[in-house]
Each structure stands twice: as C-alpha cells, then as structure tokens.
Short mmCIF file of C-alpha atoms in Angstrom, two decimals:
data_model
loop_
_atom_site.label_atom_id
_atom_site.label_comp_id
_atom_site.label_asym_id
_atom_site.label_seq_id
_atom_site.Cartn_x
_atom_site.Cartn_y
_atom_site.Cartn_z
CA UNK A 39 93.72 51.38 48.13
CA UNK A 40 93.31 51.61 51.99
CA UNK A 41 94.72 55.00 52.37
CA UNK A 42 94.51 56.48 55.58
CA UNK A 43 94.50 60.38 56.06
CA UNK A 44 94.29 61.61 59.57
CA UNK A 45 95.42 64.46 62.23
CA UNK A 46 96.17 66.80 59.57
CA UNK A 47 95.76 70.61 59.76
CA UNK A 48 95.24 72.43 56.68
CA UNK A 49 94.83 76.20 56.49
CA UNK A 50 94.87 78.84 53.86
CA UNK A 51 95.68 76.57 50.74
CA UNK A 52 95.13 77.82 47.35
CA UNK A 53 94.15 74.45 45.87
CA UNK A 54 91.88 71.56 47.02
CA UNK A 55 92.89 70.93 50.85
CA UNK A 56 91.64 67.36 50.18
CA UNK A 57 90.88 65.90 47.10
CA UNK A 58 90.02 62.15 45.97
CA UNK A 59 90.00 61.90 42.10
CA UNK A 60 88.23 59.30 39.79
CA UNK A 61 90.29 56.68 38.47
CA UNK A 62 90.60 54.76 35.32
CA UNK A 63 89.70 51.20 34.37
CA UNK A 64 92.47 48.58 35.09
CA UNK A 65 94.28 47.53 32.06
CA UNK A 66 92.52 49.94 29.90
CA UNK A 67 94.50 51.68 27.25
CA UNK A 68 94.19 55.06 28.89
CA UNK A 69 94.93 53.51 32.60
CA UNK A 70 96.85 56.32 34.27
CA UNK A 71 95.43 56.84 37.59
CA UNK A 72 94.15 53.96 40.02
CA UNK A 73 90.69 54.11 41.41
CA UNK A 74 90.68 55.30 45.09
CA UNK A 75 89.36 52.39 47.12
CA UNK A 76 88.57 52.33 50.89
CA UNK A 77 90.14 55.54 51.85
CA UNK A 78 89.66 56.52 55.32
CA UNK A 79 89.82 60.48 56.02
CA UNK A 80 89.46 61.17 59.90
CA UNK A 81 90.20 63.78 62.64
CA UNK A 82 91.31 66.55 60.11
CA UNK A 83 90.99 70.35 60.57
CA UNK A 84 90.61 72.35 57.54
CA UNK A 85 90.56 76.14 57.91
CA UNK A 86 89.79 78.81 55.12
CA UNK A 87 90.67 76.65 51.96
CA UNK A 88 90.54 78.83 48.74
CA UNK A 89 88.97 75.71 47.19
CA UNK A 90 86.48 73.13 48.21
CA UNK A 91 87.21 69.73 49.75
CA UNK A 92 86.33 67.62 46.65
CA UNK A 93 85.41 64.07 46.65
CA UNK A 94 85.51 62.69 42.96
CA UNK A 95 87.04 64.65 40.30
CA UNK A 96 87.76 64.81 36.55
CA UNK A 97 86.24 62.92 33.68
CA UNK A 98 87.63 59.63 34.58
CA UNK A 99 84.98 57.04 35.03
CA UNK A 100 85.59 55.27 38.41
CA UNK A 101 84.46 57.38 41.38
CA UNK A 102 86.12 56.83 44.73
CA UNK A 103 84.53 53.85 46.76
CA UNK A 104 84.26 52.51 50.22
CA UNK A 105 85.33 55.89 51.36
CA UNK A 106 84.95 56.66 55.16
CA UNK A 107 84.81 60.41 56.03
CA UNK A 108 84.50 61.05 59.88
CA UNK A 109 85.32 63.26 62.96
CA UNK A 110 86.67 66.02 60.66
CA UNK A 111 86.28 69.59 61.37
CA UNK A 112 85.58 71.99 58.16
CA UNK A 113 85.81 75.63 58.73
CA UNK A 114 85.06 78.55 56.27
CA UNK A 115 85.64 75.84 53.31
CA UNK A 116 83.10 74.29 51.06
CA UNK A 117 82.60 70.62 50.82
CA UNK A 118 81.70 68.74 47.44
CA UNK A 119 81.13 64.89 46.56
CA UNK A 120 80.63 64.28 43.09
CA UNK A 121 79.28 60.89 43.11
CA UNK A 122 81.58 58.73 45.18
CA UNK A 123 79.99 54.95 45.83
CA UNK A 124 79.45 53.29 49.06
CA UNK A 125 80.89 56.16 51.11
CA UNK A 126 80.21 56.55 54.93
CA UNK A 127 79.93 59.84 56.57
CA UNK A 128 79.83 60.31 60.19
CA UNK A 129 80.24 63.16 63.08
CA UNK A 130 81.71 65.89 60.99
CA UNK A 131 81.18 69.63 61.73
CA UNK A 132 81.29 72.07 58.77
CA UNK A 133 80.66 75.64 59.14
CA UNK A 134 79.23 78.00 57.87
CA UNK A 135 78.57 75.68 54.66
CA UNK A 136 75.98 73.31 54.83
CA UNK A 137 77.11 69.99 52.66
CA UNK A 138 73.71 68.98 52.51
CA UNK A 139 74.11 65.31 53.56
CA UNK A 140 73.77 63.12 56.52
CA UNK A 141 77.01 62.77 58.61
CA UNK A 142 77.81 66.36 58.89
CA UNK A 143 76.32 68.99 61.73
CA UNK A 144 76.48 72.44 60.69
CA UNK A 145 77.74 74.49 63.71
CA UNK A 146 80.47 76.93 64.78
CA UNK A 147 83.34 74.54 66.15
CA UNK A 148 84.50 77.77 68.02
CA UNK A 149 88.02 77.68 66.95
CA UNK A 150 90.67 80.22 68.61
CA UNK A 151 94.23 81.07 67.44
CA UNK A 152 97.00 79.27 69.72
CA UNK A 153 100.68 79.59 68.55
CA UNK A 154 99.44 80.66 65.28
CA UNK A 155 96.86 77.81 64.30
CA UNK A 156 93.45 77.41 64.91
CA UNK A 157 92.63 75.15 67.90
CA UNK A 158 89.48 74.23 69.74
CA UNK A 159 88.41 76.72 72.61
CA UNK A 160 86.60 75.73 75.88
CA UNK A 161 83.17 74.85 75.14
CA UNK A 162 83.45 73.98 71.29
CA UNK A 163 80.92 71.66 70.15
CA UNK A 164 83.77 69.35 68.59
CA UNK A 165 84.86 68.56 72.29
CA UNK A 166 83.78 65.01 72.61
CA UNK A 167 81.79 64.89 69.25
CA UNK A 168 83.91 62.33 67.66
CA UNK A 169 82.57 58.71 66.72
CA UNK A 170 85.19 56.59 68.82
CA UNK A 171 84.16 53.43 66.82
CA UNK A 172 85.87 54.77 63.92
CA UNK A 173 89.72 54.61 63.72
CA UNK A 174 90.57 53.44 67.44
CA UNK A 175 93.91 53.39 66.29
CA UNK A 176 94.03 57.27 66.16
CA UNK A 177 95.17 57.64 70.16
CA UNK A 178 96.57 61.16 69.97
CA UNK A 179 96.05 64.31 68.10
CA UNK A 180 98.32 66.22 65.94
CA UNK A 181 100.07 67.88 69.14
CA UNK A 182 100.96 64.52 70.40
CA UNK A 183 98.18 64.89 73.11
CA UNK A 184 96.29 61.90 73.97
CA UNK A 185 92.71 61.36 72.82
CA UNK A 186 90.26 60.24 75.80
CA UNK A 187 87.31 57.74 75.58
CA UNK A 188 85.15 60.43 73.97
CA UNK A 189 87.65 62.18 71.46
CA UNK A 190 87.19 65.48 69.77
CA UNK A 191 86.40 66.12 66.34
CA UNK A 192 89.21 67.47 64.24
CA UNK A 193 93.02 67.28 64.38
CA UNK A 194 93.14 69.00 67.73
CA UNK A 195 92.11 67.46 71.24
CA UNK A 196 91.32 69.94 73.70
CA UNK A 197 93.67 69.07 76.31
CA UNK A 198 96.17 70.57 78.87
CA UNK A 199 98.73 67.81 78.46
CA UNK A 200 102.10 68.69 77.32
CA UNK A 201 102.63 69.42 73.62
CA UNK A 202 105.13 67.05 72.12
CA UNK A 203 104.58 67.69 68.33
CA UNK A 204 104.53 71.12 66.72
CA UNK A 205 103.94 72.69 63.20
CA UNK A 206 107.33 72.91 61.49
CA UNK A 207 109.20 76.38 60.78
CA UNK A 208 111.38 77.39 57.96
CA UNK A 209 114.19 76.65 60.70
CA UNK A 210 113.14 73.06 60.77
CA UNK A 211 113.39 72.12 57.06
CA UNK A 212 115.43 72.59 54.21
CA UNK A 213 119.23 72.30 53.80
CA UNK A 214 119.94 74.78 56.63
CA UNK A 215 117.56 73.26 59.02
CA UNK A 216 118.32 72.92 62.64
CA UNK A 217 117.61 69.25 62.62
CA UNK A 218 114.29 69.77 64.40
CA UNK A 219 115.92 71.12 67.53
CA UNK A 220 113.35 71.58 70.30
CA UNK A 221 113.36 71.77 73.96
CA UNK A 222 110.90 72.00 77.07
CA UNK A 223 110.52 74.08 79.92
CA UNK A 224 109.41 73.01 83.46
CA UNK A 225 109.29 74.45 86.91
CA UNK A 226 108.93 73.05 90.46
CA UNK A 227 107.06 73.31 92.71
CA UNK A 228 103.82 73.93 90.97
CA UNK A 229 102.75 76.38 93.73
CA UNK A 230 104.16 78.57 96.63
CA UNK A 231 102.33 80.47 99.35
CA UNK A 232 103.91 83.51 101.18
CA UNK A 233 102.48 86.20 103.22
CA UNK A 234 102.68 89.62 101.78
CA UNK A 235 106.05 91.18 101.94
CA UNK A 236 107.78 87.72 101.73
CA UNK A 237 109.81 85.98 99.01
CA UNK A 238 110.19 82.54 97.35
CA UNK A 239 111.54 80.84 94.51
CA UNK A 240 111.04 78.19 92.04
CA UNK A 241 113.33 75.75 90.15
CA UNK A 242 113.32 76.16 86.12
CA UNK A 243 114.41 73.22 84.10
CA UNK A 244 115.37 73.62 80.33
CA UNK A 245 115.56 70.43 78.71
CA UNK A 246 116.85 69.78 74.86
CA UNK A 247 114.34 67.34 73.28
CA UNK A 248 115.96 67.05 69.91
CA UNK A 249 118.84 68.65 68.13
CA UNK A 250 120.72 71.66 69.28
CA UNK A 251 118.34 74.33 70.42
CA UNK A 252 121.06 76.85 70.94
CA UNK A 253 120.45 79.98 73.32
CA UNK A 254 117.13 80.02 75.08
CA UNK A 255 116.14 83.18 76.65
CA UNK A 256 114.17 83.12 79.82
CA UNK A 257 111.32 85.55 80.77
CA UNK A 258 108.30 85.61 83.19
CA UNK A 259 104.93 87.35 83.29
CA UNK A 260 101.94 87.67 85.31
CA UNK A 261 103.89 89.10 88.31
CA UNK A 262 101.36 90.88 90.71
CA UNK A 263 101.37 94.71 91.38
CA UNK A 264 103.82 95.39 94.03
CA UNK A 265 106.09 92.28 93.43
CA UNK A 266 109.08 91.73 91.45
CA UNK A 267 110.62 88.48 89.91
CA UNK A 268 114.00 87.72 88.15
CA UNK A 269 115.36 84.83 86.53
CA UNK A 270 119.05 83.80 87.26
CA UNK A 271 120.56 82.85 84.98
CA UNK A 272 118.26 84.68 82.31
CA UNK A 273 119.29 82.33 79.44
CA UNK A 274 120.67 78.93 79.04
CA UNK A 275 122.52 77.03 76.31
CA UNK A 276 120.48 73.97 74.85
CA UNK A 277 119.33 72.65 78.24
CA UNK A 278 120.22 73.94 81.89
CA UNK A 279 118.74 75.13 85.19
CA UNK A 280 117.34 78.61 86.43
CA UNK A 281 116.01 80.22 89.47
CA UNK A 282 112.79 82.06 89.45
CA UNK A 283 112.91 84.34 92.41
CA UNK A 284 109.77 86.34 93.55
CA UNK A 285 109.51 89.24 96.12
CA UNK A 286 106.54 90.66 97.19
CA UNK A 287 105.66 93.96 99.39
CA UNK A 288 103.18 94.86 102.08
CA UNK A 289 101.35 96.42 99.10
CA UNK A 290 100.85 93.26 97.18
CA UNK A 291 97.18 92.46 97.16
CA UNK A 292 96.48 88.84 98.53
CA UNK A 293 95.46 86.53 95.97
CA UNK A 294 96.22 83.52 93.66
CA UNK A 295 98.42 84.38 90.69
CA UNK A 296 99.65 82.34 87.61
CA UNK A 297 103.37 83.19 86.66
CA UNK A 298 104.02 82.25 83.13
CA UNK A 299 107.65 81.15 82.59
CA UNK A 300 108.53 81.67 78.74
CA UNK A 301 111.67 79.96 77.08
CA UNK A 302 112.43 81.31 73.44
CA UNK A 303 115.15 80.09 71.24
CA UNK A 304 115.81 81.36 67.68
CA UNK A 305 113.18 79.01 66.32
CA UNK A 306 110.99 77.66 68.95
CA UNK A 307 108.95 79.05 71.92
CA UNK A 308 107.43 77.26 74.74
CA UNK A 309 106.27 78.10 78.27
CA UNK A 310 104.97 76.36 81.72
CA UNK A 311 103.18 77.99 84.45
CA UNK A 312 103.36 78.16 88.22
CA UNK A 313 101.12 79.43 90.86
CA UNK A 314 101.94 81.91 93.49
CA UNK A 315 99.84 82.45 96.56
CA UNK A 316 99.83 85.77 98.60
CA UNK A 317 98.24 85.57 101.90
CA UNK A 318 97.65 88.65 104.02
CA UNK A 319 99.92 89.78 106.64
CA UNK A 320 99.11 88.96 110.25
CA UNK A 321 97.51 91.72 111.98
CA UNK A 322 95.01 92.52 115.12
CA UNK A 323 91.87 94.30 115.58
CA UNK A 324 90.76 96.61 118.48
CA UNK A 325 87.50 97.74 119.26
CA UNK A 326 85.63 98.99 122.40
CA UNK A 327 82.02 98.98 123.88
CA UNK A 328 79.88 100.81 124.61
CA UNK A 329 81.06 103.45 122.40
CA UNK A 330 79.87 105.88 124.99
CA UNK A 331 79.17 106.46 128.59
CA UNK A 332 77.62 109.28 130.82
CA UNK A 333 78.75 109.70 134.33
CA UNK A 334 77.92 112.16 136.97
CA UNK A 335 81.00 114.18 138.15
CA UNK A 336 82.67 112.11 140.99
CA UNK A 337 81.47 108.75 139.80
CA UNK A 338 83.10 106.21 137.47
CA UNK A 339 82.38 103.77 134.80
CA UNK A 340 83.88 101.08 132.51
CA UNK A 341 84.48 99.98 128.95
CA UNK A 342 85.47 96.65 127.20
CA UNK A 343 88.44 96.80 125.00
CA UNK A 344 88.50 93.82 122.51
CA UNK A 345 91.54 92.69 120.72
CA UNK A 346 91.08 90.30 117.84
CA UNK A 347 93.69 87.99 115.94
CA UNK A 348 93.48 88.36 112.14
CA UNK A 349 95.24 86.07 109.62
CA UNK A 350 97.00 83.93 112.38
CA UNK A 351 98.33 86.81 114.18
CA UNK A 352 100.03 85.69 117.40
CA UNK A 353 101.95 88.28 119.83
CA UNK A 354 101.35 90.63 122.51
CA UNK A 355 99.37 93.78 121.98
CA UNK A 356 100.25 96.60 124.38
CA UNK A 357 97.31 98.74 125.43
CA UNK A 358 97.30 102.53 126.11
CA UNK A 359 95.07 105.49 126.47
CA UNK A 360 95.38 109.24 125.08
CA UNK A 361 93.15 112.06 125.21
CA UNK A 362 91.98 111.58 128.56
CA UNK A 363 89.94 114.88 129.76
CA UNK A 364 90.97 116.87 132.64
CA UNK A 365 89.96 115.61 135.82
CA UNK A 366 89.44 112.04 134.50
CA UNK A 367 91.67 108.96 135.38
CA UNK A 368 91.86 106.21 132.93
CA UNK A 369 93.18 102.63 133.64
CA UNK A 370 93.37 99.38 131.61
CA UNK A 371 93.36 96.00 133.24
CA UNK A 372 95.20 94.16 131.79
CA UNK A 373 97.51 96.44 130.43
CA UNK A 374 98.15 93.94 127.46
CA UNK A 375 96.93 91.01 125.61
CA UNK A 376 98.31 88.11 124.20
CA UNK A 377 96.96 87.02 120.51
CA UNK A 378 93.51 88.12 121.45
CA UNK A 379 91.29 88.75 124.37
CA UNK A 380 89.56 91.65 126.53
CA UNK A 381 90.58 94.29 128.58
CA UNK A 382 88.60 96.69 130.90
CA UNK A 383 89.41 100.44 130.69
CA UNK A 384 88.10 101.77 134.13
CA UNK A 385 87.13 105.62 134.42
CA UNK A 386 87.21 107.75 137.69
CA UNK A 387 86.09 111.52 137.70
CA UNK A 388 86.50 114.20 139.95
CA UNK A 389 84.08 116.83 140.91
CA UNK A 390 85.34 119.04 138.13
CA UNK A 391 86.07 116.54 135.35
CA UNK A 392 85.04 117.43 131.66
CA UNK A 393 83.57 115.36 129.01
CA UNK A 394 85.96 114.16 126.17
CA UNK A 395 87.05 111.54 123.94
CA UNK A 396 89.27 108.72 124.85
CA UNK A 397 91.54 106.90 122.49
CA UNK A 398 92.82 103.42 123.08
CA UNK A 399 95.68 102.37 121.06
CA UNK A 400 97.11 98.62 120.55
CA UNK A 401 100.61 98.24 119.65
CA UNK A 402 102.55 95.03 118.67
CA UNK A 403 105.86 95.72 117.41
CA UNK A 404 105.62 98.49 114.23
CA UNK A 405 102.20 97.87 113.95
CA UNK A 406 99.33 99.95 115.96
CA UNK A 407 95.57 100.45 115.74
CA UNK A 408 93.25 102.48 117.67
CA UNK A 409 89.70 102.98 118.68
CA UNK A 410 88.09 105.85 120.62
CA UNK A 411 84.94 106.06 123.00
CA UNK A 412 83.15 109.09 124.22
CA UNK A 413 82.96 110.24 127.75
CA UNK A 414 79.83 112.45 128.82
CA UNK A 415 80.55 113.90 132.36
CA UNK A 416 77.46 115.76 133.87
CA UNK A 417 78.14 118.37 136.58
CA UNK A 418 76.93 116.93 140.46
CA UNK A 419 73.90 118.41 141.84
CA UNK A 420 74.95 120.23 145.25
CA UNK A 421 72.41 121.26 147.53
CA UNK A 422 72.85 123.62 150.25
CA UNK A 423 73.23 122.27 153.87
CA UNK A 424 69.86 122.12 155.80
CA UNK A 425 69.12 121.76 159.64
CA UNK A 426 65.39 120.90 159.36
CA UNK A 427 63.07 121.69 162.64
CA UNK A 428 61.16 118.93 163.83
CA UNK A 429 58.29 117.68 161.58
CA UNK A 430 59.30 120.09 158.88
CA UNK A 431 59.72 119.51 155.13
CA UNK A 432 62.63 120.62 152.86
CA UNK A 433 62.73 120.27 149.06
CA UNK A 434 65.84 120.91 146.86
CA UNK A 435 65.39 120.60 143.40
CA UNK A 436 68.12 119.27 140.96
CA UNK A 437 68.34 118.91 137.15
CA UNK A 438 66.18 115.70 136.14
CA UNK A 439 67.80 112.32 135.87
CA UNK A 440 66.73 109.38 134.04
CA UNK A 441 68.64 106.25 132.97
CA UNK A 442 71.28 105.53 135.52
CA UNK A 443 72.89 107.74 137.79
CA UNK A 444 74.67 108.18 141.20
CA UNK A 445 73.19 110.47 143.90
CA UNK A 446 75.23 111.30 147.19
CA UNK A 447 74.25 113.15 150.24
CA UNK A 448 75.46 113.23 153.91
CA UNK A 449 73.02 113.25 156.76
CA UNK A 450 73.93 113.95 160.57
CA UNK A 451 71.11 112.77 162.98
CA UNK A 452 70.67 115.03 165.95
CA UNK A 453 69.51 112.20 168.38
CA UNK A 454 69.77 108.77 168.71
CA UNK A 455 66.53 106.79 168.08
CA UNK A 456 64.77 109.69 165.88
CA UNK A 457 62.56 109.24 162.98
CA UNK A 458 63.87 111.15 159.79
CA UNK A 459 64.25 110.38 156.26
CA UNK A 460 65.88 111.37 153.10
CA UNK A 461 64.88 110.73 149.53
CA UNK A 462 64.62 111.40 145.90
CA UNK A 463 61.52 112.11 144.22
CA UNK A 464 59.83 113.27 140.92
CA UNK A 465 59.12 116.88 141.96
CA UNK A 466 58.58 118.34 145.49
CA UNK A 467 56.67 116.17 147.84
CA UNK A 468 55.20 116.89 151.49
CA UNK A 469 54.60 113.23 152.13
CA UNK A 470 56.87 109.77 152.34
CA UNK A 471 54.51 108.22 149.62
CA UNK A 472 56.05 110.74 147.18
CA UNK A 473 59.52 109.54 147.51
CA UNK A 474 60.75 106.84 145.05
CA UNK A 475 63.84 106.27 146.94
CA UNK A 476 64.12 106.79 150.72
CA UNK A 477 66.71 106.40 153.39
CA UNK A 478 65.46 106.35 157.17
CA UNK A 479 66.78 106.97 160.40
CA UNK A 480 64.44 104.88 162.54
CA UNK A 481 63.38 105.18 166.14
CA UNK A 482 64.98 101.60 166.79
CA UNK A 483 68.39 103.54 166.10
CA UNK A 484 68.96 101.61 162.96
CA UNK A 485 69.27 102.87 159.04
CA UNK A 486 67.11 101.26 156.51
CA UNK A 487 65.81 101.85 153.08
CA UNK A 488 62.46 101.49 151.35
CA UNK A 489 62.26 98.23 149.10
CA UNK A 490 58.72 98.47 147.34
CA UNK A 491 56.40 98.36 150.22
CA UNK A 492 58.23 98.26 153.16
CA UNK A 493 61.52 99.50 154.93
CA UNK A 494 64.48 97.07 155.54
CA UNK A 495 68.43 96.62 155.29
CA UNK A 496 70.60 93.99 154.31
CA UNK A 497 71.78 94.02 157.94
CA UNK A 498 71.37 95.89 161.11
CA UNK A 499 73.13 99.22 161.05
CA UNK A 500 72.82 101.23 164.18
CA UNK A 501 73.43 105.04 163.96
CA UNK A 502 74.54 107.61 166.67
CA UNK A 503 73.76 111.14 167.25
CA UNK A 504 75.98 113.83 166.09
CA UNK A 505 77.84 111.46 163.58
CA UNK A 506 77.74 112.41 159.74
CA UNK A 507 76.74 109.46 157.57
CA UNK A 508 77.71 109.74 153.85
CA UNK A 509 75.10 108.03 151.49
CA UNK A 510 75.78 106.79 147.90
CA UNK A 511 72.76 105.72 146.02
CA UNK A 512 73.12 104.12 142.52
CA UNK A 513 70.03 104.55 140.77
CA UNK A 514 68.37 102.90 137.84
CA UNK A 515 65.19 104.87 136.82
CA UNK A 516 64.50 102.60 133.82
CA UNK A 517 64.57 99.26 135.87
CA UNK A 518 63.07 101.41 138.79
CA UNK A 519 65.67 99.63 141.14
CA UNK A 520 68.35 101.32 143.30
CA UNK A 521 71.25 99.98 145.59
CA UNK A 522 72.05 101.89 149.00
CA UNK A 523 75.34 102.14 150.60
CA UNK A 524 76.16 104.29 153.64
CA UNK A 525 79.83 105.16 155.16
CA UNK A 526 79.97 106.45 158.82
CA UNK A 527 82.48 109.07 159.35
CA UNK A 528 85.76 107.44 159.77
CA UNK A 529 84.39 103.96 158.80
CA UNK A 530 84.08 101.72 155.77
CA UNK A 531 81.20 101.66 153.36
CA UNK A 532 78.44 99.24 154.27
CA UNK A 533 75.69 97.92 151.98
CA UNK A 534 72.17 98.89 152.98
CA UNK A 535 70.38 97.17 150.36
CA UNK A 536 71.16 96.17 146.45
CA UNK A 537 68.60 96.44 143.74
CA UNK A 538 65.59 97.53 146.15
CA UNK A 539 62.48 98.53 144.24
CA UNK A 540 61.36 102.06 143.89
CA UNK A 541 58.55 102.54 146.41
CA UNK A 542 55.37 100.96 145.49
CA UNK A 543 53.66 104.43 144.80
CA UNK A 544 56.48 105.63 142.43
CA UNK A 545 57.17 102.38 140.41
CA UNK A 546 56.35 104.05 137.22
CA UNK A 547 58.14 107.53 137.27
CA UNK A 548 60.22 108.20 134.50
CA UNK A 549 62.77 110.50 135.74
CA UNK A 550 63.87 112.14 139.35
CA UNK A 551 64.42 115.74 139.92
#
C-alpha cells in the first residue's frame, strides 16, 4: 500500500517499464499477491519501452485501486490500463501513442540527448506542464536540480543549475565499483574582457564530491580563431587547481565567446563554462573634405582634415602629406592631433603648378591610415599689356570661368584724377553696363568698384599717376558676388570691397570670359 514511484528515468527496457499487477483476496487459499492500493506514480520519464506501461495485470481478481498517475512523460511506449479502480490521471504527456483517456495530452515532448539520456529541450511542452498540487514533496528532479513553482512533467526539470545526481555507470556498481567517486569543475571569474591581441586567465577548481575520482584530465573547447588556450596543469589527482590561460591576436575577431572547460576521469566527465569578451583594438580614422578643389595657377585653397577616435583610442596622430604636385606647396596646421580633431591643409600654387592627388597620412605609433584629395590647377589667363588711347575700348578674351575663381591684373593710371575702368564680362563689351565686375580710377583721384547699381569703396583709396596698382578679384559667379583687393607698388594689399554684387544689369550671367 501507498507505494510512491517518482523521478525515475526508464529507457529501452525489454519488459514492462512500469507494471501494477492485480492482487489476491486477503486470507484466501490462493493469496500470494497483495492488492496495489493508493500507489502514487509521478514525475517519471519512460522512453522506447519494448512493452507497454501496464496498470492491472494477470488473472488475479483485485485490480489496483486509488492510484494517482500524474506528471509523467511517456515517449515511444504504449500505455494500457486493464481496469484499475478509482484511479486519477493528471497532466501526463504521451507520444506518439494516444492512451485514449483523460489526464493524457498527446504531444511531442521534444526530448534531446544529454550525456546519453533523453532530457527536455528548450521549448518542450513538458516545461511547466506538471500539476503542482500533486506530490508537493517532490522538490527536485532526477539530477538533483530544484523544481520550481511551475514544475516540468517527467523526471527532468529543464534547468541550468548544477547537476548533483547522475546515472550510474559500471564503474559505480558491483564488487569493483569506485565507491561512487565523483567530482565537480568550476572556474572564476565567470567572464573576462580583453582587447584583440591581449591575454587573460581563469582559475579552475576541481573538487572531489565522493570517493576517489583519481586522475582528472582537463581540456578546453570553444577557443576563437586567432587565439590559443592552455591549462596548467592539464590534469589533477582527485581534486586541485589549474590555470586556464588565453591569448588572443590582432586577427581575433571582436565578439563574445563561450569557453568550455572539460574534466574527465576514468568513469566520470563534467564541464563548466566561462565567457571571453574580445573587444576591438583602439584605432583612429582620417578623412578630408572636400574631396577635390579647383584653383587657378597662382592661387590657393584649403581642405579640412578630420581625425576620429575609434574604440577608445587616445594618443597623438602626426599628420603629413605626400604626392604633392610640382609647383604646389602644402602645409598642415596643426601638424598633429591628440585623440581626435581637425587640421587645415593649406595649398599654394605657382604660375606653373600642376594638378594631382595629394595623400594625407596620420601616424600614431605603429598604426597609420591615409586619405587623399584631388587638386586641379587651371592655367592663369595672361593678357598682353595695353596702352589704350583716350576713349578707346579694348577687349581681351580668356577661357570661360564659372563657379569661384580669382582674377588678377595690373593697371597704371597715366594721370591723376582720370576716369578709367577695368572689368570682367560675359563676352566682348563696348559699354560699362556690359561689365559684371568693374574697378575704376575716378576723376576724384580714388579707386572704387561697382557694387550692384553704384560705385563705392570700403575706404578712400587715392591713386597717383604713373604708379602700378595690382588688383585681385575673388569672384563667385554662382552667387554673383566678388571681393576686390588692390596693392600699390611697394605697398600692402588694401580691401576695396567685400562680397560686392555684380553690376545690376549682369546679375544673371552664368560665366565670365
């Protein structure tokens, strides 16, 4: 009476995996078998039995009574109840056989092989399936892992907790058994983080749980490509400590890796895992903008060079240029950047400068990165000197220009307080209204420039007869603006006007030539 059968794993048996026989009447002349009364069969897993789970058997007259059959998993095995009395069935799983009675759910329990036996896999319908109201005294599973408040059906609770009980082997039983010798393997810390090319270590502990395990060999798996790992010592006797050393290289890909440490004795094998996190090496990036610039020979331009810190990079990045074309001068300011920042690449060209690609290289220690920019140098237009007669118009053609460019010319007034003009236009002109940009020597003896609908200057700039004046015009055809600068012979450059508007009549031209 009141037999309790629970947490059993039964696989590939040739007879009945579980059988409750009928009994004989008490005190009868044929009494040989007591009647099965109030048997409790719960939390068992039966796999691939050659014969059925049988409740009620033989020609004896008293079938089992008051039985509770709950929270079991039966896979690949038939189930037969030949007539038990007052039996209770609840939350059992059977597959693929349908027992045809309440208390059974026909569904694949999704078992998977773990250490040679069939256990629940993630997503198994048996997880949380058991009726916790039955057999509350069953607080752990066949492995010694705790059952939670929503227990799983069958002998196995799906859990990552340490296994404290295991199936016995031939080394555990019989006259030559090792006394149930067992051990555990653990490692600390659980996780280590290093940069690619770095090294780290874990402390591995082997502890004897029972008996004398003997020599326990230690190995490791899951080591990422480009890394190596070793255990020292590689074996311990019964119990002891070892160090797992891991070394990575610059080729080890950043990521999170699980390393498994295996301990194997003559009869038992256990393992534990640790996490290795490999982060990328600190580095920097280099870029330049714009990607290309176009200038007229004799003029200059600039690029912005940007250095960015990657993966926590800190340090000084020295900047240099190479491939600078003939007739071009390149300078970087500043010449180095700490951690991250910008530098200005300044370009100057001579009258004979060539176009080309300039490479900017950033170097920090043994690490270097490069970027490049394109420089296009257009030849300057040189017009023949002119000495025009009073009231005469002279036109000198040059290659059409659009966008931004710089025009320079020299002019020498023959008399003071004369009225003379020099300008740029779209095609040949015979009237002032045809000029987009105009510089004039006025009858008042000053230098001015056209700003939209009037002549003006940023300040009063007098001129003298017979003195050569060098003019520089920074022109933006797209914006229809220009800035004018003049340098008297032997003097310093003076601003005539900044961002003056093209002459009103010419504020829609798209090129000057």
